[in-house]
Amino acid sequence: MTAESKRTDSSLVIECFEPATRRKLGEVAVTRPEEVKQVVLKARRAQQQFRSTSFAERRELLGAILDHVLEHADELCDFIVRDAGKTRENAMLGEIWPVCEKLRHTMQSGEEALLPETVSSGMFPHKRAEIRYIPLGVIGIIAPWNYPLQNLLGPAIPALFAGNAVVIKASEAVAWSTERFQQIFDAALDKVGLPRALVQIINGYGATGAALVSSGVDKVIFTGSMANGRKVIEESAKSLTPVILELGGKDAFIVCDDANLEQAAHAAMAGVFIAAGQNCLAAERFIVFDSVYDAFVGRVKVLTEALRQGDPRGESRVDIGAMATPAQLRVVADLVDDAVRRGARVLVGGQRALVEQGDYFAPTILVDVPKDARILSEETFGPVMVILRVKDEEEAIALANGTEYGLSATVMTTDAKRAERFAERIDSGGTSVNDFGFTYMAMDLPFGGVRGSGFGRLNGREGIRACCNQKAVLFDRLPVGAPSKLYPIGPFDYDLARETIRSLYGRGAVKKASAVTQLAKTAWATIRGNT
Ligand code: NAD
């Protein structure tokens, strides 16, 4: 039995397998599509109580989650490793750490982002204008499998701090660990005396996700593939449920002729081999200036050949684990085969590895990849470094912008002006200069994509405010009791409106003076007409 042979949309259970060994982990019950509304209803009831909690109380909740994650970090990493096949180091650095940082950041900065904001009341000086951040209600989160813990907690943290309940549909590919992850929330909610229904993780296939979109939730945060992102939009259009889409990427990693090559080589290794490349921000296309191309290729080849691959829970230490699903393994193998068939050269790896043991793809470097190879435009999501040669900045930018995606990008350069030019001109949601992926960990920065990588933002004040109704309110500053009478429309009202607008917006002293004179005449006519 393979890890996917029993995965069908109508199954009532999900059979879970360990990608590193193909051993069965267990079975998890599916929440059937028709049950999802009931789950959302429970969440909605819980939110009624939660919405009036103070920021201090919400900080206590996040603090309790943080304590639990820290106290059980080793155990949680073990669940992640077994379910997703990644290394313990990646689980600790790539899941536990960002989750803790997001909790810390939200506890520290969340309140400031959500306090009522006074803005100009414009043409109404007697009024006070405020933007109020009101919780939306229930937020539906639909998660992929590449970061089993982080994908669930990451969007839930700001949603909760903003006063919402959440229902999280986890990925069927990593369903086994969800029972343990639910305990994180349960323990924290119990500790601070809030109902468990405030955070519910449900399991299931695409149909359960689709049911969550149409369940009446107040917003959907979908993280996943472009193809399913489209389906989510189609479904959400029926009920006009707002969505945030965090989709895939085909990120460029640009190495300029003035880059520090040792720094570039190590950032490149992180960019492509973290989580065996199953990283939304993964560097998928290495765009290297001609004059440093050979030196860069030589260095990453040495580093890649030295990588140790195998079962992350095995006897010896490994640098890279398994692919999380057999389906993803096939995607990577197909794209590499297609490129090689069309003439690409394999410098390292290029095929499946440890075939008897589990779902592994060897750390791979491809060069001389022809323009028509699918791997240049389709998301790989695997441990494959595709290195392309360019002559200058213009060619690098054109290549970087040459796919339908736009999630992130990396630029290696020691020239600050050049870095700014790249940051301005690459079409992506973020750009990191001289390091890979750090934009995600600087939590004041918004995180998300443009074009085929989706829309809406998760981190930063934009991310937390996205979990709110950003409500416009005008309060009285001065108690002006006179009614603004519009009806019945008087004989001079049209002229009065026109001259008021001309005197407010007419450009140049002459035009303004003429408008004001005209306004005075019209006002006088109005008064006379009214007497
Ligand atoms: P996927 O689209 O196959 O599945 C994502 C989730 O959507 C799963 O829980 C799945 O069950 C659910 N789903 C499937 N069909 C659905 C439907 N019709 N309606 C609602 N939900 C549905 O993606 P995946 O293979 O799990 O994850 C890999 C993808 O996720 C990659 O493209 C990767 O780049 C992307 N990703 C993006 C980010 C980001 O922040 N931009 C982060 C991680 C992963």
mmCIF file of C-alpha atoms in Angstrom, residues 26 50 76 94 126 146 210 220 239 263 269 282 295 301 322 449 474 521:
data_model
loop_
_atom_site.group_PDB
_atom_site.id
_atom_site.type_symbol
_atom_site.label_atom_id
_atom_site.label_comp_id
_atom_site.label_asym_id
_atom_site.label_seq_id
_atom_site.Cartn_x
_atom_site.Cartn_y
_atom_site.Cartn_z
ATOM 1 C CA GLY A 26 -2.373 5.680 11.502
ATOM 2 C CA PHE A 50 -14.497 35.950 22.790
ATOM 3 C CA LEU A 76 6.252 18.704 18.190
ATOM 4 C CA GLY A 94 11.463 26.507 9.972
ATOM 5 C CA HIS A 126 -16.724 69.350 13.545
ATOM 6 C CA ASN A 146 4.762 21.666 3.513
ATOM 7 C CA ALA A 210 -14.607 23.554 -0.424
ATOM 8 C CA VAL A 220 -11.067 32.402 4.065
ATOM 9 C CA SER A 239 -21.477 33.711 -1.231
ATOM 10 C CA GLN A 263 27.595 34.264 0.957
ATOM 11 C CA MET A 269 21.787 26.143 -0.564
ATOM 12 C CA ALA A 282 11.967 28.407 -2.412
ATOM 13 C CA ALA A 295 32.745 30.222 -9.849
ATOM 14 C CA LYS A 301 28.283 21.841 -6.866
ATOM 15 C CA ALA A 322 12.114 12.962 1.974
ATOM 16 C CA GLY A 449 2.370 37.468 -3.399
ATOM 17 C CA LEU A 474 -17.490 59.617 12.178
ATOM 18 C CA LYS A 521 -24.430 85.731 -5.166
#
